[in-house]
């Protein structure tokens, strides 16, 4: 009889990242990411339904609220903000502890008109008792993040016209 090695799934999913080069300047892409009113375009309507606070994000500690497609309102807290380079936020339900999920967008200019975009979803701090949130985190795959990068590029193209 052969022993079967037992493997266990980690409690939280590892971070998921995707990157692509987009034909747009870093400043134009950052302006879209720092504008909550444009987030539904980048998300593609799969999660973000509508911004509640359309004012632009200006720095670390800023907060903005979003209505999600599944009927929940979240408040996002900005954790990183380096103009035209990096922006990161953590969503959480209003009045509750932070979600343990961090979305980070990194922009690296390749030329004056193109930018290497990297988006990372990190759900490693999701509490173990948050089963629905963990299930959604495990379902997030790189291809979905690539779609967000491509929608960001399309939004930049529409804005430039």
mmCIF file with all atom_site columns, C-alpha atoms in Angstrom:
data_model
loop_
_atom_site.group_PDB
_atom_site.id
_atom_site.type_symbol
_atom_site.label_atom_id
_atom_site.label_alt_id
_atom_site.label_comp_id
_atom_site.label_asym_id
_atom_site.label_entity_id
_atom_site.label_seq_id
_atom_site.pdbx_PDB_ins_code
_atom_site.Cartn_x
_atom_site.Cartn_y
_atom_site.Cartn_z
_atom_site.occupancy
_atom_site.B_iso_or_equiv
_atom_site.pdbx_formal_charge
_atom_site.auth_seq_id
_atom_site.auth_comp_id
_atom_site.auth_asym_id
_atom_site.auth_atom_id
_atom_site.pdbx_PDB_model_num
ATOM 1   C CA . UNK A 1 1   ? 0.000   0.000  0.000   1.00 0.00 ? 1   UNK A CA 1
ATOM 2   C CA . UNK A 1 2   ? 1.293   3.428  -0.925  1.00 0.00 ? 2   UNK A CA 1
ATOM 3   C CA . UNK A 1 3   ? 1.050   6.298  1.478   1.00 0.00 ? 3   UNK A CA 1
ATOM 4   C CA . UNK A 1 4   ? -0.639  9.342  0.030   1.00 0.00 ? 4   UNK A CA 1
ATOM 5   C CA . UNK A 1 5   ? 0.871   12.604 1.118   1.00 0.00 ? 5   UNK A CA 1
ATOM 6   C CA . UNK A 1 6   ? -1.765  14.878 2.551   1.00 0.00 ? 6   UNK A CA 1
ATOM 7   C CA . UNK A 1 7   ? -1.645  18.450 1.347   1.00 0.00 ? 7   UNK A CA 1
ATOM 8   C CA . UNK A 1 8   ? -3.541  21.272 2.884   1.00 0.00 ? 8   UNK A CA 1
ATOM 9   C CA . UNK A 1 9   ? -4.695  24.432 1.244   1.00 0.00 ? 9   UNK A CA 1
ATOM 10  C CA . UNK A 1 10  ? -3.394  27.591 2.938   1.00 0.00 ? 10  UNK A CA 1
ATOM 11  C CA . UNK A 1 11  ? -5.949  29.593 4.910   1.00 0.00 ? 11  UNK A CA 1
ATOM 12  C CA . UNK A 1 12  ? -5.690  32.534 2.522   1.00 0.00 ? 12  UNK A CA 1
ATOM 13  C CA . UNK A 1 13  ? -4.867  32.717 -1.180  1.00 0.00 ? 13  UNK A CA 1
ATOM 14  C CA . UNK A 1 14  ? -1.441  33.954 -2.256  1.00 0.00 ? 14  UNK A CA 1
ATOM 15  C CA . UNK A 1 15  ? -1.281  37.405 -3.861  1.00 0.00 ? 15  UNK A CA 1
ATOM 16  C CA . UNK A 1 16  ? -2.274  37.452 -7.543  1.00 0.00 ? 16  UNK A CA 1
ATOM 17  C CA . UNK A 1 17  ? -0.598  39.820 -10.016 1.00 0.00 ? 17  UNK A CA 1
ATOM 18  C CA . UNK A 1 18  ? -0.745  40.635 -13.682 1.00 0.00 ? 18  UNK A CA 1
ATOM 19  C CA . UNK A 1 19  ? 1.184   43.046 -15.821 1.00 0.00 ? 19  UNK A CA 1
ATOM 20  C CA . UNK A 1 20  ? 1.065   44.361 -19.354 1.00 0.00 ? 20  UNK A CA 1
ATOM 21  C CA . UNK A 1 21  ? 2.351   47.326 -21.291 1.00 0.00 ? 21  UNK A CA 1
ATOM 22  C CA . UNK A 1 22  ? -0.349  49.880 -22.088 1.00 0.00 ? 22  UNK A CA 1
ATOM 23  C CA . UNK A 1 23  ? -0.121  52.494 -24.852 1.00 0.00 ? 23  UNK A CA 1
ATOM 24  C CA . UNK A 1 24  ? -0.705  55.495 -22.591 1.00 0.00 ? 24  UNK A CA 1
ATOM 25  C CA . UNK A 1 25  ? 1.453   57.762 -20.433 1.00 0.00 ? 25  UNK A CA 1
ATOM 26  C CA . UNK A 1 26  ? 1.734   56.882 -16.733 1.00 0.00 ? 26  UNK A CA 1
ATOM 27  C CA . UNK A 1 27  ? 0.209   60.231 -15.726 1.00 0.00 ? 27  UNK A CA 1
ATOM 28  C CA . UNK A 1 28  ? -2.948  59.548 -17.755 1.00 0.00 ? 28  UNK A CA 1
ATOM 29  C CA . UNK A 1 29  ? -3.334  56.060 -16.280 1.00 0.00 ? 29  UNK A CA 1
ATOM 30  C CA . UNK A 1 30  ? -2.721  57.301 -12.748 1.00 0.00 ? 30  UNK A CA 1
ATOM 31  C CA . UNK A 1 31  ? -5.346  60.033 -13.176 1.00 0.00 ? 31  UNK A CA 1
ATOM 32  C CA . UNK A 1 32  ? -7.917  57.325 -13.980 1.00 0.00 ? 32  UNK A CA 1
ATOM 33  C CA . UNK A 1 33  ? -6.905  55.158 -11.019 1.00 0.00 ? 33  UNK A CA 1
ATOM 34  C CA . UNK A 1 34  ? -7.046  58.161 -8.675  1.00 0.00 ? 34  UNK A CA 1
ATOM 35  C CA . UNK A 1 35  ? -10.576 59.007 -9.863  1.00 0.00 ? 35  UNK A CA 1
ATOM 36  C CA . UNK A 1 36  ? -13.164 56.762 -8.153  1.00 0.00 ? 36  UNK A CA 1
ATOM 37  C CA . UNK A 1 37  ? -15.781 57.889 -10.689 1.00 0.00 ? 37  UNK A CA 1
ATOM 38  C CA . UNK A 1 38  ? -13.809 55.965 -13.356 1.00 0.00 ? 38  UNK A CA 1
ATOM 39  C CA . UNK A 1 39  ? -13.363 52.727 -11.367 1.00 0.00 ? 39  UNK A CA 1
ATOM 40  C CA . UNK A 1 40  ? -16.491 51.022 -12.787 1.00 0.00 ? 40  UNK A CA 1
ATOM 41  C CA . UNK A 1 41  ? -14.942 51.343 -16.282 1.00 0.00 ? 41  UNK A CA 1
ATOM 42  C CA . UNK A 1 42  ? -11.724 49.700 -15.126 1.00 0.00 ? 42  UNK A CA 1
ATOM 43  C CA . UNK A 1 43  ? -13.501 46.949 -13.218 1.00 0.00 ? 43  UNK A CA 1
ATOM 44  C CA . UNK A 1 44  ? -15.803 46.187 -16.123 1.00 0.00 ? 44  UNK A CA 1
ATOM 45  C CA . UNK A 1 45  ? -18.945 46.071 -13.993 1.00 0.00 ? 45  UNK A CA 1
ATOM 46  C CA . UNK A 1 46  ? -18.142 42.709 -12.459 1.00 0.00 ? 46  UNK A CA 1
ATOM 47  C CA . UNK A 1 47  ? -17.658 44.041 -8.938  1.00 0.00 ? 47  UNK A CA 1
ATOM 48  C CA . UNK A 1 48  ? -17.722 47.857 -8.763  1.00 0.00 ? 48  UNK A CA 1
ATOM 49  C CA . UNK A 1 49  ? -21.193 49.129 -9.606  1.00 0.00 ? 49  UNK A CA 1
ATOM 50  C CA . UNK A 1 50  ? -20.926 52.853 -8.862  1.00 0.00 ? 50  UNK A CA 1
ATOM 51  C CA . UNK A 1 51  ? -18.778 55.358 -7.006  1.00 0.00 ? 51  UNK A CA 1
ATOM 52  C CA . UNK A 1 52  ? -20.386 57.133 -4.072  1.00 0.00 ? 52  UNK A CA 1
ATOM 53  C CA . UNK A 1 53  ? -17.605 59.687 -3.628  1.00 0.00 ? 53  UNK A CA 1
ATOM 54  C CA . UNK A 1 54  ? -16.452 60.923 -7.036  1.00 0.00 ? 54  UNK A CA 1
ATOM 55  C CA . UNK A 1 55  ? -13.734 63.280 -5.697  1.00 0.00 ? 55  UNK A CA 1
ATOM 56  C CA . UNK A 1 56  ? -10.206 62.369 -6.827  1.00 0.00 ? 56  UNK A CA 1
ATOM 57  C CA . UNK A 1 57  ? -7.866  60.560 -4.462  1.00 0.00 ? 57  UNK A CA 1
ATOM 58  C CA . UNK A 1 58  ? -5.097  62.883 -3.261  1.00 0.00 ? 58  UNK A CA 1
ATOM 59  C CA . UNK A 1 59  ? -2.949  60.887 -0.839  1.00 0.00 ? 59  UNK A CA 1
ATOM 60  C CA . UNK A 1 60  ? -2.416  58.173 1.739   1.00 0.00 ? 60  UNK A CA 1
ATOM 61  C CA . UNK A 1 61  ? -5.268  58.013 4.230   1.00 0.00 ? 61  UNK A CA 1
ATOM 62  C CA . UNK A 1 62  ? -7.890  59.294 1.782   1.00 0.00 ? 62  UNK A CA 1
ATOM 63  C CA . UNK A 1 63  ? -11.169 57.394 1.830   1.00 0.00 ? 63  UNK A CA 1
ATOM 64  C CA . UNK A 1 64  ? -13.678 56.795 -0.934  1.00 0.00 ? 64  UNK A CA 1
ATOM 65  C CA . UNK A 1 65  ? -16.858 54.741 -1.025  1.00 0.00 ? 65  UNK A CA 1
ATOM 66  C CA . UNK A 1 66  ? -18.139 52.389 -3.724  1.00 0.00 ? 66  UNK A CA 1
ATOM 67  C CA . UNK A 1 67  ? -21.345 50.460 -4.270  1.00 0.00 ? 67  UNK A CA 1
ATOM 68  C CA . UNK A 1 68  ? -20.561 46.918 -5.364  1.00 0.00 ? 68  UNK A CA 1
ATOM 69  C CA . UNK A 1 69  ? -22.506 44.824 -7.849  1.00 0.00 ? 69  UNK A CA 1
ATOM 70  C CA . UNK A 1 70  ? -23.637 42.398 -5.137  1.00 0.00 ? 70  UNK A CA 1
ATOM 71  C CA . UNK A 1 71  ? -25.364 45.187 -3.181  1.00 0.00 ? 71  UNK A CA 1
ATOM 72  C CA . UNK A 1 72  ? -22.698 46.080 -0.621  1.00 0.00 ? 72  UNK A CA 1
ATOM 73  C CA . UNK A 1 73  ? -21.271 49.546 0.016   1.00 0.00 ? 73  UNK A CA 1
ATOM 74  C CA . UNK A 1 74  ? -17.574 49.622 0.855   1.00 0.00 ? 74  UNK A CA 1
ATOM 75  C CA . UNK A 1 75  ? -15.209 52.295 2.025   1.00 0.00 ? 75  UNK A CA 1
ATOM 76  C CA . UNK A 1 76  ? -11.712 52.119 0.604   1.00 0.00 ? 76  UNK A CA 1
ATOM 77  C CA . UNK A 1 77  ? -8.709  53.488 2.498   1.00 0.00 ? 77  UNK A CA 1
ATOM 78  C CA . UNK A 1 78  ? -5.666  54.542 0.481   1.00 0.00 ? 78  UNK A CA 1
ATOM 79  C CA . UNK A 1 79  ? -2.470  52.855 1.756   1.00 0.00 ? 79  UNK A CA 1
ATOM 80  C CA . UNK A 1 80  ? 0.033   53.953 -0.911  1.00 0.00 ? 80  UNK A CA 1
ATOM 81  C CA . UNK A 1 81  ? 0.072   57.016 -3.132  1.00 0.00 ? 81  UNK A CA 1
ATOM 82  C CA . UNK A 1 82  ? 3.038   57.994 -5.286  1.00 0.00 ? 82  UNK A CA 1
ATOM 83  C CA . UNK A 1 83  ? 1.713   60.252 -8.025  1.00 0.00 ? 83  UNK A CA 1
ATOM 84  C CA . UNK A 1 84  ? 2.002   58.679 -11.478 1.00 0.00 ? 84  UNK A CA 1
ATOM 85  C CA . UNK A 1 85  ? 3.712   55.579 -9.994  1.00 0.00 ? 85  UNK A CA 1
ATOM 86  C CA . UNK A 1 86  ? 1.778   53.656 -7.293  1.00 0.00 ? 86  UNK A CA 1
ATOM 87  C CA . UNK A 1 87  ? -1.683  53.686 -5.764  1.00 0.00 ? 87  UNK A CA 1
ATOM 88  C CA . UNK A 1 88  ? -3.084  51.086 -3.368  1.00 0.00 ? 88  UNK A CA 1
ATOM 89  C CA . UNK A 1 89  ? -6.292  50.814 -1.383  1.00 0.00 ? 89  UNK A CA 1
ATOM 90  C CA . UNK A 1 90  ? -8.019  48.436 0.994   1.00 0.00 ? 90  UNK A CA 1
ATOM 91  C CA . UNK A 1 91  ? -11.798 48.077 0.772   1.00 0.00 ? 91  UNK A CA 1
ATOM 92  C CA . UNK A 1 92  ? -13.938 47.310 3.784   1.00 0.00 ? 92  UNK A CA 1
ATOM 93  C CA . UNK A 1 93  ? -17.617 47.346 4.637   1.00 0.00 ? 93  UNK A CA 1
ATOM 94  C CA . UNK A 1 94  ? -18.764 50.566 6.264   1.00 0.00 ? 94  UNK A CA 1
ATOM 95  C CA . UNK A 1 95  ? -18.484 50.384 10.040  1.00 0.00 ? 95  UNK A CA 1
ATOM 96  C CA . UNK A 1 96  ? -16.548 47.105 10.032  1.00 0.00 ? 96  UNK A CA 1
ATOM 97  C CA . UNK A 1 97  ? -12.895 46.154 10.431  1.00 0.00 ? 97  UNK A CA 1
ATOM 98  C CA . UNK A 1 98  ? -10.715 46.411 7.307   1.00 0.00 ? 98  UNK A CA 1
ATOM 99  C CA . UNK A 1 99  ? -11.232 43.565 4.855   1.00 0.00 ? 99  UNK A CA 1
ATOM 100 C CA . UNK A 1 100 ? -7.648  42.309 4.711   1.00 0.00 ? 100 UNK A CA 1
ATOM 101 C CA . UNK A 1 101 ? -7.600  42.816 0.925   1.00 0.00 ? 101 UNK A CA 1
ATOM 102 C CA . UNK A 1 102 ? -5.185  45.222 -0.732  1.00 0.00 ? 102 UNK A CA 1
ATOM 103 C CA . UNK A 1 103 ? -5.349  46.353 -4.370  1.00 0.00 ? 103 UNK A CA 1
ATOM 104 C CA . UNK A 1 104 ? -2.080  47.837 -5.645  1.00 0.00 ? 104 UNK A CA 1
ATOM 105 C CA . UNK A 1 105 ? -1.487  49.420 -9.045  1.00 0.00 ? 105 UNK A CA 1
ATOM 106 C CA . UNK A 1 106 ? 2.122   50.090 -10.074 1.00 0.00 ? 106 UNK A CA 1
ATOM 107 C CA . UNK A 1 107 ? 3.013   52.138 -13.151 1.00 0.00 ? 107 UNK A CA 1
ATOM 108 C CA . UNK A 1 108 ? 6.429   52.102 -14.789 1.00 0.00 ? 108 UNK A CA 1
ATOM 109 C CA . UNK A 1 109 ? 6.938   54.365 -17.808 1.00 0.00 ? 109 UNK A CA 1
ATOM 110 C CA . UNK A 1 110 ? 8.439   52.503 -20.760 1.00 0.00 ? 110 UNK A CA 1
ATOM 111 C CA . UNK A 1 111 ? 8.419   55.580 -23.005 1.00 0.00 ? 111 UNK A CA 1
ATOM 112 C CA . UNK A 1 112 ? 6.562   58.896 -23.122 1.00 0.00 ? 112 UNK A CA 1
ATOM 113 C CA . UNK A 1 113 ? 3.526   57.111 -24.553 1.00 0.00 ? 113 UNK A CA 1
ATOM 114 C CA . UNK A 1 114 ? 3.599   53.658 -22.962 1.00 0.00 ? 114 UNK A CA 1
ATOM 115 C CA . UNK A 1 115 ? 3.564   52.299 -19.431 1.00 0.00 ? 115 UNK A CA 1
ATOM 116 C CA . UNK A 1 116 ? 4.157   48.922 -17.850 1.00 0.00 ? 116 UNK A CA 1
ATOM 117 C CA . UNK A 1 117 ? 1.144   48.364 -15.570 1.00 0.00 ? 117 UNK A CA 1
ATOM 118 C CA . UNK A 1 118 ? 1.168   45.848 -12.740 1.00 0.00 ? 118 UNK A CA 1
ATOM 119 C CA . UNK A 1 119 ? -1.898  45.207 -10.600 1.00 0.00 ? 119 UNK A CA 1
ATOM 120 C CA . UNK A 1 120 ? -1.716  43.026 -7.500  1.00 0.00 ? 120 UNK A CA 1
ATOM 121 C CA . UNK A 1 121 ? -4.542  41.700 -5.369  1.00 0.00 ? 121 UNK A CA 1
ATOM 122 C CA . UNK A 1 122 ? -3.356  40.613 -1.920  1.00 0.00 ? 122 UNK A CA 1
ATOM 123 C CA . UNK A 1 123 ? -5.933  38.835 0.216   1.00 0.00 ? 123 UNK A CA 1
ATOM 124 C CA . UNK A 1 124 ? -3.470  37.283 2.644   1.00 0.00 ? 124 UNK A CA 1
ATOM 125 C CA . UNK A 1 125 ? -4.834  39.270 5.593   1.00 0.00 ? 125 UNK A CA 1
ATOM 126 C CA . UNK A 1 126 ? -8.467  38.180 5.174   1.00 0.00 ? 126 UNK A CA 1
ATOM 127 C CA . UNK A 1 127 ? -9.743  36.830 8.489   1.00 0.00 ? 127 UNK A CA 1
ATOM 128 C CA . UNK A 1 128 ? -10.354 33.051 8.488   1.00 0.00 ? 128 UNK A CA 1
ATOM 129 C CA . UNK A 1 129 ? -14.004 33.514 9.501   1.00 0.00 ? 129 UNK A CA 1
ATOM 130 C CA . UNK A 1 130 ? -14.738 35.570 6.344   1.00 0.00 ? 130 UNK A CA 1
ATOM 131 C CA . UNK A 1 131 ? -15.754 32.575 4.219   1.00 0.00 ? 131 UNK A CA 1
ATOM 132 C CA . UNK A 1 132 ? -17.534 34.450 1.405   1.00 0.00 ? 132 UNK A CA 1
ATOM 133 C CA . UNK A 1 133 ? -14.693 36.941 1.082   1.00 0.00 ? 133 UNK A CA 1
ATOM 134 C CA . UNK A 1 134 ? -12.146 34.108 1.051   1.00 0.00 ? 134 UNK A CA 1
ATOM 135 C CA . UNK A 1 135 ? -14.121 32.240 -1.624  1.00 0.00 ? 135 UNK A CA 1
ATOM 136 C CA . UNK A 1 136 ? -14.112 35.332 -3.865  1.00 0.00 ? 136 UNK A CA 1
ATOM 137 C CA . UNK A 1 137 ? -10.388 35.806 -3.215  1.00 0.00 ? 137 UNK A CA 1
ATOM 138 C CA . UNK A 1 138 ? -9.590  32.199 -4.186  1.00 0.00 ? 138 UNK A CA 1
ATOM 139 C CA . UNK A 1 139 ? -11.619 32.680 -7.393  1.00 0.00 ? 139 UNK A CA 1
ATOM 140 C CA . UNK A 1 140 ? -9.596  35.706 -8.520  1.00 0.00 ? 140 UNK A CA 1
ATOM 141 C CA . UNK A 1 141 ? -7.249  34.665 -11.296 1.00 0.00 ? 141 UNK A CA 1
ATOM 142 C CA . UNK A 1 142 ? -4.587  36.494 -13.277 1.00 0.00 ? 142 UNK A CA 1
ATOM 143 C CA . UNK A 1 143 ? -6.772  36.702 -16.406 1.00 0.00 ? 143 UNK A CA 1
ATOM 144 C CA . UNK A 1 144 ? -9.310  38.845 -14.532 1.00 0.00 ? 144 UNK A CA 1
ATOM 145 C CA . UNK A 1 145 ? -6.553  41.253 -13.546 1.00 0.00 ? 145 UNK A CA 1
ATOM 146 C CA . UNK A 1 146 ? -5.293  41.374 -17.141 1.00 0.00 ? 146 UNK A CA 1
ATOM 147 C CA . UNK A 1 147 ? -8.838  42.367 -18.136 1.00 0.00 ? 147 UNK A CA 1
ATOM 148 C CA . UNK A 1 148 ? -8.714  45.260 -15.668 1.00 0.00 ? 148 UNK A CA 1
ATOM 149 C CA . UNK A 1 149 ? -5.392  46.436 -17.100 1.00 0.00 ? 149 UNK A CA 1
ATOM 150 C CA . UNK A 1 150 ? -6.814  46.335 -20.628 1.00 0.00 ? 150 UNK A CA 1
ATOM 151 C CA . UNK A 1 151 ? -9.940  48.237 -19.538 1.00 0.00 ? 151 UNK A CA 1
ATOM 152 C CA . UNK A 1 152 ? -7.677  50.843 -17.899 1.00 0.00 ? 152 UNK A CA 1
ATOM 153 C CA . UNK A 1 153 ? -5.896  51.254 -21.242 1.00 0.00 ? 153 UNK A CA 1
ATOM 154 C CA . UNK A 1 154 ? -9.209  51.540 -23.102 1.00 0.00 ? 154 UNK A CA 1
ATOM 155 C CA . UNK A 1 155 ? -10.432 54.174 -20.630 1.00 0.00 ? 155 UNK A CA 1
ATOM 156 C CA . UNK A 1 156 ? -7.217  56.145 -21.174 1.00 0.00 ? 156 UNK A CA 1
ATOM 157 C CA . UNK A 1 157 ? -7.735  55.911 -24.931 1.00 0.00 ? 157 UNK A CA 1
ATOM 158 C CA . UNK A 1 158 ? -11.324 57.210 -24.628 1.00 0.00 ? 158 UNK A CA 1
ATOM 159 C CA . UNK A 1 159 ? -10.174 60.055 -22.387 1.00 0.00 ? 159 UNK A CA 1
ATOM 160 C CA . UNK A 1 160 ? -7.430  61.099 -24.828 1.00 0.00 ? 160 UNK A CA 1
ATOM 161 C CA . UNK A 1 161 ? -9.877  61.499 -27.719 1.00 0.00 ? 161 UNK A CA 1
#
